Amino acid sequence: MKQQATYPYASGDLLEERNTYFYSSYHGEVLLEAWQARRREGLGASRQPSPAPLPAGTNTDHIIKDMVMALGKSSNETAAALARLDRLVQRFEVTKRIFDGYTDEWRAEDRSHYHNAASYALFSDLLSLAFGKTGCLTYMNAMLKCNDILNAIDLPPVVRHHLPSLFAKERTHAEAIRARLPPPLAPEPISEPPVASKGNMVAAPQVLNGVFMIACASARSQAYIQAMLAKGMVPEQVIFLGPEKEPSSSISPQARLWCGLSLPELSESFSTTCAKAGIPVHTTEAADVNSDEVLQALQESDAHLVVYSGIGGQIVQKRILEAGPRFVHMHAGWLPEYRGSTTVYYSLLNGNSPGVSAIFLDVNIDTGPILNRQTYPPPPAWMDVDLIYDGAIRADLLCQVMVQHIEQGQLIPMANQDPEIGRTYYVIHPVLKHMALLSIGAISKDV
């Protein structure tokens, strides 16, 4: 029986109740069908594109129109326009709003003024032009999110008449992305790990003195601690952010190997794993890594390294980074080319192998010194990318870095990053996520 098609991302007042797109569910081809059905529904009677250009009613509208003009001029002017557009995309991705005016630092001049519908239509058209010229997925990602807003909110007729053109361009770009993706790979067999016997039991794990871990109730933290234990090492102490959660009964145990990686067993909670291994855990009341409690715990510790596996979306503040120990972070992306969020999917869409980069955290996003990097095979169709694959590949490189620390007594960066080189990606839109998963032949299911 075919799954019912739903597309929940273009409904409601999205200017006030903004989409986050975090961990969007996977439904297979039916999601893409539902996306197009919702776009057609949003057109209403406006089936023919309007020939009249939209007027510029705000300062931001004038900025957008200037960018459009610049994209058709010299290479220098195009590059400058794209650099400005990247700043506007960053502000839109953070706020999901287009404000009537911005300061020189791209801050909203008035945070209450973001309701000009024409600004969103102009922005969508600019993003379409930029994607057509560059093929850069950050522009397509933002265009999909902007069109969700236009698809959901009440629009004046002059803006609504532009929807057919905007939605047609969006569909054309999506078809071009899918056309360039390789066909799905043949399914890979699932292998079971060897069963330990009394003759080959792992000895007591080595305690990494001075190495702490900041963890939370997440699949990534579970993957980290289980992988370190499997390699015979444990942190001296764990600082656990907020309350523990019981493992979901819907998640089956992952007692499997894939491409040499041991996959996390999500049926066992983080605290249970630590208790079995005798790892001391300091649980904080606050789930915020930037809380005073975390700062005090770090200042009072003898830690010189912190393996960071905090809550997604939180940015570690300068005062925490300067508390004493250096923070080691496993970023699921090949740096500096893939900064930001959900880069596994962007790598697949760009035809690149997913990568992991181990870095020392700094005050910016994914710009710290690189300790190690490694690419991994694309995930197989049966594997949950968010819950299993992402944690497994990060945990694998983490263990390599910790072995390096044991052998050398310190971590020496292999390269410093230039923050001006590379690109920052943002939480992937469900349409692009589905294209990436369908390219590996993912099984249609709710995750």
Short mmCIF file of C-alpha atoms in Angstrom, two decimals:
data_model
loop_
_atom_site.label_atom_id
_atom_site.label_comp_id
_atom_site.label_asym_id
_atom_site.label_seq_id
_atom_site.Cartn_x
_atom_site.Cartn_y
_atom_site.Cartn_z
CA MET A 1 0.00 0.00 0.00
CA LYS A 2 1.42 3.36 -1.05
CA GLN A 3 2.21 5.75 1.75
CA GLN A 4 0.01 8.82 1.97
CA ALA A 5 1.75 11.89 0.59
CA THR A 6 2.18 14.77 3.02
CA TYR A 7 4.24 17.95 2.90
CA PRO A 8 4.05 19.75 6.25
CA TYR A 9 6.68 22.40 5.52
CA ALA A 10 4.54 24.98 3.69
CA SER A 11 1.60 25.45 6.03
CA GLY A 12 0.71 27.96 8.72
CA ASP A 13 2.10 31.42 9.35
CA LEU A 14 5.74 30.60 8.73
CA LEU A 15 6.84 34.15 9.43
CA GLU A 16 5.76 33.77 13.05
CA GLU A 17 6.04 30.00 13.55
CA ARG A 18 9.25 29.35 11.69
CA ASN A 19 10.40 25.99 10.37
CA THR A 20 13.64 24.61 11.74
CA TYR A 21 13.89 21.60 9.37
CA PHE A 22 15.94 19.71 11.99
CA TYR A 23 15.87 15.91 11.56
CA SER A 24 13.09 15.96 8.96
CA SER A 25 11.43 12.59 8.47
CA TYR A 26 12.15 10.50 5.39
CA HIS A 27 9.22 9.24 3.30
CA GLY A 28 10.75 8.40 -0.08
CA GLU A 29 9.39 9.59 -3.43
CA VAL A 30 5.99 10.42 -1.95
CA LEU A 31 7.47 13.43 -0.16
CA LEU A 32 8.65 14.86 -3.48
CA GLU A 33 5.20 14.23 -4.96
CA ALA A 34 3.59 15.94 -1.98
CA TRP A 35 5.98 18.90 -2.32
CA GLN A 36 4.86 19.47 -5.91
CA ALA A 37 1.19 18.98 -5.01
CA ARG A 38 1.51 21.62 -2.27
CA ARG A 39 3.16 24.01 -4.69
CA ARG A 40 0.30 23.53 -7.20
CA GLU A 41 -2.23 24.06 -4.43
CA GLY A 42 -0.50 27.30 -3.47
CA LEU A 43 -0.82 28.69 -6.98
CA GLY A 44 -4.61 28.81 -6.75
CA ALA A 45 -5.92 30.60 -9.85
CA SER A 46 -2.51 32.14 -10.60
CA ARG A 47 -1.35 29.65 -13.23
CA GLN A 48 0.33 32.09 -15.63
CA PRO A 49 3.43 34.03 -14.62
CA SER A 50 3.04 37.77 -14.24
CA PRO A 51 5.03 39.77 -16.82
CA ALA A 52 5.23 42.82 -14.55
CA PRO A 53 8.34 43.10 -12.33
CA LEU A 54 7.85 43.41 -8.60
CA PRO A 55 8.37 46.90 -7.23
CA ALA A 56 11.11 47.57 -4.67
CA GLY A 57 9.30 48.70 -1.53
CA THR A 58 12.07 48.38 1.09
CA ASN A 59 15.79 49.02 1.38
CA THR A 60 16.40 45.28 1.22
CA ASP A 61 14.39 45.04 -2.01
CA HIS A 62 16.76 47.59 -3.57
CA ILE A 63 19.77 45.60 -2.33
CA ILE A 64 18.35 42.42 -3.85
CA LYS A 65 17.71 44.12 -7.20
CA ASP A 66 21.23 45.51 -7.18
CA MET A 67 22.57 41.97 -6.69
CA VAL A 68 20.49 40.72 -9.61
CA MET A 69 21.97 43.41 -11.84
CA ALA A 70 25.52 42.68 -10.63
CA LEU A 71 25.19 38.95 -11.38
CA GLY A 72 24.92 39.81 -15.04
CA LYS A 73 28.01 42.01 -15.16
CA SER A 74 31.77 41.44 -14.85
CA SER A 75 33.29 38.55 -12.93
CA ASN A 76 34.48 40.91 -10.19
CA GLU A 77 31.01 42.41 -9.77
CA THR A 78 29.47 38.93 -9.80
CA ALA A 79 31.87 37.72 -7.10
CA ALA A 80 31.12 40.78 -4.95
CA ALA A 81 27.38 40.24 -5.37
CA LEU A 82 27.65 36.58 -4.40
CA ALA A 83 29.65 37.51 -1.31
CA ARG A 84 26.87 39.92 -0.29
CA LEU A 85 24.27 37.28 -1.09
CA ASP A 86 26.06 34.77 1.15
CA ARG A 87 25.66 37.19 4.06
CA LEU A 88 21.96 37.65 3.33
CA VAL A 89 21.51 33.87 3.03
CA GLN A 90 23.19 33.44 6.40
CA ARG A 91 20.81 35.94 8.03
CA PHE A 92 17.80 34.31 6.36
CA GLU A 93 18.85 30.81 7.44
CA VAL A 94 19.23 31.95 11.04
CA THR A 95 15.99 33.97 11.23
CA LYS A 96 13.86 32.56 8.37
CA ARG A 97 12.92 36.18 7.70
CA ILE A 98 13.81 38.96 5.27
CA PHE A 99 13.91 42.23 7.16
CA ASP A 100 13.07 45.55 5.52
CA GLY A 101 16.57 46.88 6.17
CA TYR A 102 19.98 45.74 7.39
CA THR A 103 22.99 47.46 8.93
CA ASP A 104 26.47 47.22 7.43
CA GLU A 105 27.01 44.19 9.69
CA TRP A 106 23.85 42.55 8.28
CA ARG A 107 21.81 42.98 11.42
CA ALA A 108 18.14 43.89 11.14
CA GLU A 109 17.58 47.62 11.46
CA ASP A 110 14.16 46.90 12.97
CA ARG A 111 13.43 43.33 14.04
CA SER A 112 9.67 43.92 13.86
CA HIS A 113 9.70 44.70 10.13
CA TYR A 114 9.81 41.46 8.11
CA HIS A 115 6.32 41.13 6.61
CA ASN A 116 6.87 42.56 3.12
CA ALA A 117 5.83 39.61 0.94
CA ALA A 118 7.48 41.06 -2.17
CA SER A 119 10.88 40.82 -0.46
CA TYR A 120 10.55 37.04 -0.22
CA ALA A 121 9.56 36.75 -3.88
CA LEU A 122 12.48 38.95 -4.95
CA PHE A 123 14.84 36.95 -2.73
CA SER A 124 13.61 33.65 -4.19
CA ASP A 125 14.21 34.92 -7.72
CA LEU A 126 17.72 36.09 -6.79
CA LEU A 127 18.51 32.69 -5.26
CA SER A 128 17.30 30.97 -8.43
CA LEU A 129 19.58 33.16 -10.54
CA ALA A 130 22.55 32.53 -8.23
CA PHE A 131 22.01 28.76 -8.25
CA GLY A 132 21.72 28.79 -12.03
CA LYS A 133 25.06 30.59 -12.33
CA THR A 134 26.98 28.65 -9.68
CA GLY A 135 25.22 25.35 -8.97
CA CYS A 136 25.84 26.06 -5.28
CA LEU A 137 23.39 24.11 -3.13
CA THR A 138 23.22 26.75 -0.39
CA TYR A 139 21.23 28.94 -2.79
CA MET A 140 18.85 26.13 -3.75
CA ASN A 141 18.44 25.21 -0.08
CA ALA A 142 17.47 28.77 0.83
CA MET A 143 15.20 29.06 -2.19
CA LEU A 144 13.20 26.00 -1.12
CA LYS A 145 12.76 27.45 2.37
CA CYS A 146 11.81 30.87 1.01
CA ASN A 147 9.27 29.29 -1.33
CA ASP A 148 7.79 27.36 1.60
CA ILE A 149 7.05 30.72 3.20
CA LEU A 150 5.51 32.08 -0.01
CA ASN A 151 3.53 28.84 -0.35
CA ALA A 152 2.11 29.20 3.15
CA ILE A 153 1.34 32.85 3.94
CA ASP A 154 -1.36 35.12 2.55
CA LEU A 155 0.01 37.09 -0.39
CA PRO A 156 -1.18 40.24 -2.16
CA PRO A 157 -2.19 39.57 -5.80
CA VAL A 158 0.88 41.33 -7.23
CA VAL A 159 3.12 38.82 -5.41
CA ARG A 160 0.91 35.77 -5.91
CA HIS A 161 1.06 36.24 -9.68
CA HIS A 162 4.82 35.64 -9.49
CA LEU A 163 4.48 32.23 -7.84
CA PRO A 164 4.14 30.24 -11.10
CA SER A 165 7.50 31.52 -12.31
CA LEU A 166 9.24 31.00 -8.94
CA PHE A 167 7.85 27.49 -8.46
CA ALA A 168 8.67 26.51 -12.06
CA LYS A 169 12.30 27.60 -11.58
CA GLU A 170 12.48 25.67 -8.32
CA ARG A 171 11.19 22.53 -10.02
CA THR A 172 13.64 22.92 -12.93
CA HIS A 173 16.59 23.26 -10.56
CA ALA A 174 15.47 20.20 -8.58
CA GLU A 175 15.19 18.14 -11.74
CA ALA A 176 18.69 19.21 -12.75
CA ILE A 177 20.09 18.16 -9.37
CA ARG A 178 18.46 14.73 -9.58
CA ALA A 179 19.62 14.26 -13.17
CA ARG A 180 23.28 14.66 -12.20
CA LEU A 181 23.12 12.17 -9.31
CA PRO A 182 24.44 8.65 -9.91
CA PRO A 183 22.04 5.69 -9.81
CA PRO A 184 21.65 4.00 -6.41
CA LEU A 185 24.30 1.45 -5.51
CA ALA A 186 23.48 -2.23 -5.11
CA PRO A 187 22.53 -3.14 -1.51
CA GLU A 188 25.44 -4.12 0.70
CA PRO A 189 25.28 -7.08 3.06
CA ILE A 190 25.08 -6.45 6.79
CA SER A 191 27.82 -8.21 8.73
CA GLU A 192 27.75 -9.18 12.36
CA PRO A 193 30.69 -8.40 14.65
CA PRO A 194 32.66 -11.31 16.04
CA VAL A 195 31.36 -12.60 19.34
CA ALA A 196 33.89 -12.22 22.14
CA SER A 197 34.81 -15.42 23.92
CA LYS A 198 36.39 -15.85 27.33
CA GLY A 199 39.74 -16.25 25.63
CA ASN A 200 39.66 -12.90 23.84
CA MET A 201 37.85 -10.61 26.26
CA VAL A 202 38.99 -6.99 26.10
CA ALA A 203 41.14 -5.96 29.05
CA ALA A 204 40.12 -3.10 31.32
CA PRO A 205 40.05 0.08 29.21
CA GLN A 206 42.81 2.64 29.48
CA VAL A 207 41.74 5.81 31.28
CA LEU A 208 42.79 8.89 29.32
CA ASN A 209 43.98 11.07 32.16
CA GLY A 210 43.20 14.72 31.58
CA VAL A 211 40.71 13.93 28.81
CA PHE A 212 37.10 14.82 29.62
CA MET A 213 34.01 14.44 27.46
CA ILE A 214 31.05 16.80 27.26
CA ALA A 215 28.09 14.68 26.22
CA CYS A 216 24.29 14.77 26.06
CA ALA A 217 21.36 12.46 25.40
CA SER A 218 22.11 11.94 21.71
CA ALA A 219 22.96 9.16 19.30
CA ARG A 220 26.30 10.87 18.63
CA SER A 221 27.33 10.76 22.30
CA GLN A 222 26.36 7.10 22.47
CA ALA A 223 28.43 6.38 19.37
CA TYR A 224 31.45 8.18 20.83
CA ILE A 225 31.53 6.43 24.19
CA GLN A 226 30.80 2.99 22.72
CA ALA A 227 33.48 3.35 20.05
CA MET A 228 36.10 4.48 22.58
CA LEU A 229 35.26 1.52 24.80
CA ALA A 230 35.53 -0.83 21.83
CA LYS A 231 39.04 0.55 21.25
CA GLY A 232 39.95 0.02 24.89
CA MET A 233 39.98 3.61 26.16
CA VAL A 234 37.69 5.89 28.16
CA PRO A 235 37.72 9.56 29.18
CA GLU A 236 38.69 10.41 32.73
CA GLN A 237 35.27 11.96 33.34
CA VAL A 238 32.10 12.93 31.52
CA ILE A 239 30.18 16.19 31.93
CA PHE A 240 26.64 15.29 30.90
CA LEU A 241 24.38 18.14 29.79
CA GLY A 242 20.85 17.98 31.16
CA PRO A 243 18.70 14.93 31.84
CA GLU A 244 19.25 11.50 30.34
CA LYS A 245 16.58 10.04 28.10
CA GLU A 246 15.47 6.46 27.97
CA PRO A 247 16.44 4.81 24.68
CA SER A 248 13.55 4.49 22.29
CA SER A 249 11.98 1.05 22.16
CA SER A 250 11.44 1.61 18.42
CA ILE A 251 15.21 1.62 17.82
CA SER A 252 16.53 -1.89 17.44
CA PRO A 253 19.98 -2.78 18.80
CA GLN A 254 22.75 -2.12 16.29
CA ALA A 255 25.08 -5.10 16.80
CA ARG A 256 26.52 -4.82 13.30
CA LEU A 257 29.70 -3.97 11.44
CA TRP A 258 29.87 -2.02 8.23
CA CYS A 259 33.03 -1.23 6.25
CA GLY A 260 35.08 -1.85 9.35
CA LEU A 261 33.00 0.52 11.48
CA SER A 262 31.28 -0.66 14.62
CA LEU A 263 27.79 0.82 14.63
CA PRO A 264 26.35 2.21 17.87
CA GLU A 265 23.87 0.20 19.88
CA LEU A 266 21.20 2.84 20.50
CA SER A 267 19.10 0.59 22.69
CA GLU A 268 21.63 1.19 25.48
CA SER A 269 21.60 4.64 27.08
CA PHE A 270 24.75 6.72 27.50
CA SER A 271 24.55 6.54 31.30
CA THR A 272 24.19 2.76 31.22
CA THR A 273 27.32 2.43 29.11
CA CYS A 274 29.26 4.69 31.47
CA ALA A 275 28.03 2.83 34.54
CA LYS A 276 29.14 -0.52 33.10
CA ALA A 277 32.59 0.89 32.30
CA GLY A 278 32.94 2.74 35.62
CA ILE A 279 33.27 6.16 33.96
CA PRO A 280 32.51 9.03 36.40
CA VAL A 281 29.67 11.24 35.14
CA HIS A 282 28.94 14.76 36.36
CA THR A 283 25.38 15.61 35.34
CA THR A 284 24.48 19.27 35.04
CA GLU A 285 21.01 20.64 35.69
CA ALA A 286 21.25 22.89 32.64
CA ALA A 287 21.43 21.41 29.16
CA ASP A 288 23.41 24.44 27.95
CA VAL A 289 27.15 23.95 27.43
CA ASN A 290 27.60 27.67 28.14
CA SER A 291 26.08 27.49 31.62
CA ASP A 292 27.95 28.62 34.74
CA GLU A 293 27.82 25.05 36.02
CA VAL A 294 29.78 23.74 33.03
CA LEU A 295 32.27 26.60 33.32
CA GLN A 296 32.87 25.84 36.99
CA ALA A 297 33.27 22.11 36.34
CA LEU A 298 35.92 22.78 33.70
CA GLN A 299 37.79 25.31 35.82
CA GLU A 300 37.91 22.93 38.77
CA SER A 301 39.03 19.95 36.67
CA ASP A 302 42.51 18.81 35.70
CA ALA A 303 41.41 18.36 32.09
CA HIS A 304 43.65 19.46 29.24
CA LEU A 305 41.40 18.08 26.47
CA VAL A 306 37.62 17.95 26.13
CA VAL A 307 35.94 15.71 23.57
CA TYR A 308 32.90 17.75 22.63
CA SER A 309 29.58 16.07 21.88
CA GLY A 310 27.07 18.62 23.06
CA ILE A 311 23.56 19.43 21.96
CA GLY A 312 23.22 20.18 18.24
CA GLY A 313 22.86 23.84 17.35
CA GLN A 314 24.61 25.17 20.45
CA ILE A 315 27.69 27.31 19.79
CA VAL A 316 30.36 27.07 22.47
CA GLN A 317 31.06 30.55 23.78
CA LYS A 318 34.49 32.11 24.19
CA ARG A 319 34.43 31.96 27.99
CA ILE A 320 33.92 28.19 27.90
CA LEU A 321 36.63 27.69 25.30
CA GLU A 322 39.01 29.72 27.48
CA ALA A 323 38.20 27.81 30.69
CA GLY A 324 41.40 25.79 30.40
CA PRO A 325 41.21 22.59 28.31
CA ARG A 326 41.15 22.60 24.51
CA PHE A 327 37.96 21.36 22.88
CA VAL A 328 38.24 18.58 20.29
CA HIS A 329 35.30 18.42 17.89
CA MET A 330 34.48 15.88 15.19
CA HIS A 331 32.82 17.76 12.36
CA ALA A 332 30.89 15.62 9.87
CA GLY A 333 32.31 17.36 6.80
CA TRP A 334 35.56 17.69 4.87
CA LEU A 335 37.01 21.03 6.00
CA PRO A 336 37.29 23.70 4.85
CA GLU A 337 35.04 22.87 1.88
CA TYR A 338 32.09 21.69 3.99
CA ARG A 339 31.41 23.80 7.07
CA GLY A 340 28.12 24.01 8.89
CA SER A 341 25.22 21.58 9.18
CA THR A 342 24.07 18.28 7.61
CA THR A 343 27.04 18.25 5.25
CA VAL A 344 26.80 14.49 4.67
CA TYR A 345 23.76 15.14 2.48
CA TYR A 346 25.38 18.04 0.65
CA SER A 347 28.45 15.89 -0.04
CA LEU A 348 26.24 13.19 -1.58
CA LEU A 349 24.39 15.73 -3.72
CA ASN A 350 27.69 17.18 -4.94
CA GLY A 351 29.04 13.74 -5.81
CA ASN A 352 31.68 13.82 -3.05
CA SER A 353 32.50 11.20 -0.45
CA PRO A 354 31.25 12.17 3.03
CA GLY A 355 34.07 13.24 5.29
CA VAL A 356 34.86 13.89 8.93
CA SER A 357 37.31 16.51 10.20
CA ALA A 358 38.75 16.57 13.70
CA ILE A 359 39.43 20.14 14.85
CA PHE A 360 40.20 22.24 17.86
CA LEU A 361 37.14 24.41 18.43
CA ASP A 362 37.49 28.17 18.14
CA VAL A 363 34.95 30.98 18.47
CA ASN A 364 33.81 30.67 14.85
CA ILE A 365 31.90 27.82 13.22
CA ASP A 366 34.14 24.95 12.03
CA THR A 367 37.20 27.14 11.42
CA GLY A 368 39.57 25.77 14.09
CA PRO A 369 42.91 24.05 13.41
CA ILE A 370 42.52 20.67 11.68
CA LEU A 371 43.88 17.66 13.60
CA ASN A 372 42.91 14.94 11.12
CA ARG A 373 40.53 14.27 8.24
CA GLN A 374 39.12 11.17 6.58
CA THR A 375 36.55 10.34 3.92
CA TYR A 376 34.10 7.44 4.20
CA PRO A 377 32.00 5.41 1.76
CA PRO A 378 28.45 6.67 1.24
CA PRO A 379 25.93 5.12 3.66
CA PRO A 380 24.09 2.01 2.50
CA ALA A 381 20.35 2.09 1.85
CA TRP A 382 19.41 0.32 5.08
CA MET A 383 21.32 2.63 7.41
CA ASP A 384 19.78 5.61 9.23
CA VAL A 385 22.06 8.48 8.25
CA ASP A 386 21.20 10.84 11.13
CA LEU A 387 21.13 8.33 13.99
CA ILE A 388 23.66 5.68 12.91
CA TYR A 389 25.96 6.70 10.05
CA ASP A 390 26.74 10.22 11.22
CA GLY A 391 27.73 9.08 14.72
CA ALA A 392 29.66 6.05 13.50
CA ILE A 393 31.97 7.93 11.12
CA ARG A 394 32.61 10.71 13.65
CA ALA A 395 33.34 8.14 16.36
CA ASP A 396 35.76 6.30 14.09
CA LEU A 397 37.91 9.39 13.51
CA LEU A 398 37.63 10.34 17.19
CA CYS A 399 39.24 7.04 18.14
CA GLN A 400 42.05 7.61 15.65
CA VAL A 401 42.70 11.04 17.15
CA MET A 402 42.70 9.65 20.68
CA VAL A 403 45.20 6.96 19.66
CA GLN A 404 47.37 9.75 18.25
CA HIS A 405 47.07 11.54 21.59
CA ILE A 406 48.12 8.41 23.49
CA GLU A 407 51.10 7.77 21.24
CA GLN A 408 52.37 11.36 21.00
CA GLY A 409 51.22 12.72 24.35
CA GLN A 410 49.65 15.70 22.60
CA LEU A 411 47.60 16.69 19.54
CA ILE A 412 49.43 18.66 16.88
CA PRO A 413 47.29 20.29 14.16
CA MET A 414 48.07 19.21 10.61
CA ALA A 415 46.80 22.50 9.14
CA ASN A 416 45.29 25.84 10.10
CA GLN A 417 42.21 27.01 8.26
CA ASP A 418 41.67 30.22 6.34
CA PRO A 419 38.11 31.30 7.29
CA GLU A 420 37.77 32.94 3.87
CA ILE A 421 38.19 29.59 2.09
CA GLY A 422 35.33 27.09 2.04
CA ARG A 423 31.58 27.31 2.34
CA THR A 424 29.11 27.13 5.21
CA TYR A 425 26.04 24.95 4.70
CA TYR A 426 22.81 25.18 6.65
CA VAL A 427 20.25 22.61 7.82
CA ILE A 428 19.27 20.80 4.66
CA HIS A 429 15.77 21.22 3.26
CA PRO A 430 13.70 18.00 3.22
CA VAL A 431 13.45 18.04 -0.58
CA LEU A 432 17.24 18.05 -0.96
CA LYS A 433 17.59 15.51 1.85
CA HIS A 434 15.21 13.16 0.04
CA MET A 435 17.12 13.54 -3.21
CA ALA A 436 20.34 12.61 -1.42
CA LEU A 437 18.78 9.58 0.27
CA LEU A 438 17.05 8.42 -2.89
CA SER A 439 20.42 8.55 -4.66
CA ILE A 440 21.68 5.82 -2.31
CA GLY A 441 18.45 3.84 -2.62
CA ALA A 442 17.31 4.51 0.94
CA ILE A 443 14.30 2.51 2.08
CA SER A 444 11.14 4.61 2.30
CA LYS A 445 10.25 4.84 5.95
CA ASP A 446 9.48 7.26 8.76
CA VAL A 447 12.65 7.97 10.80
#
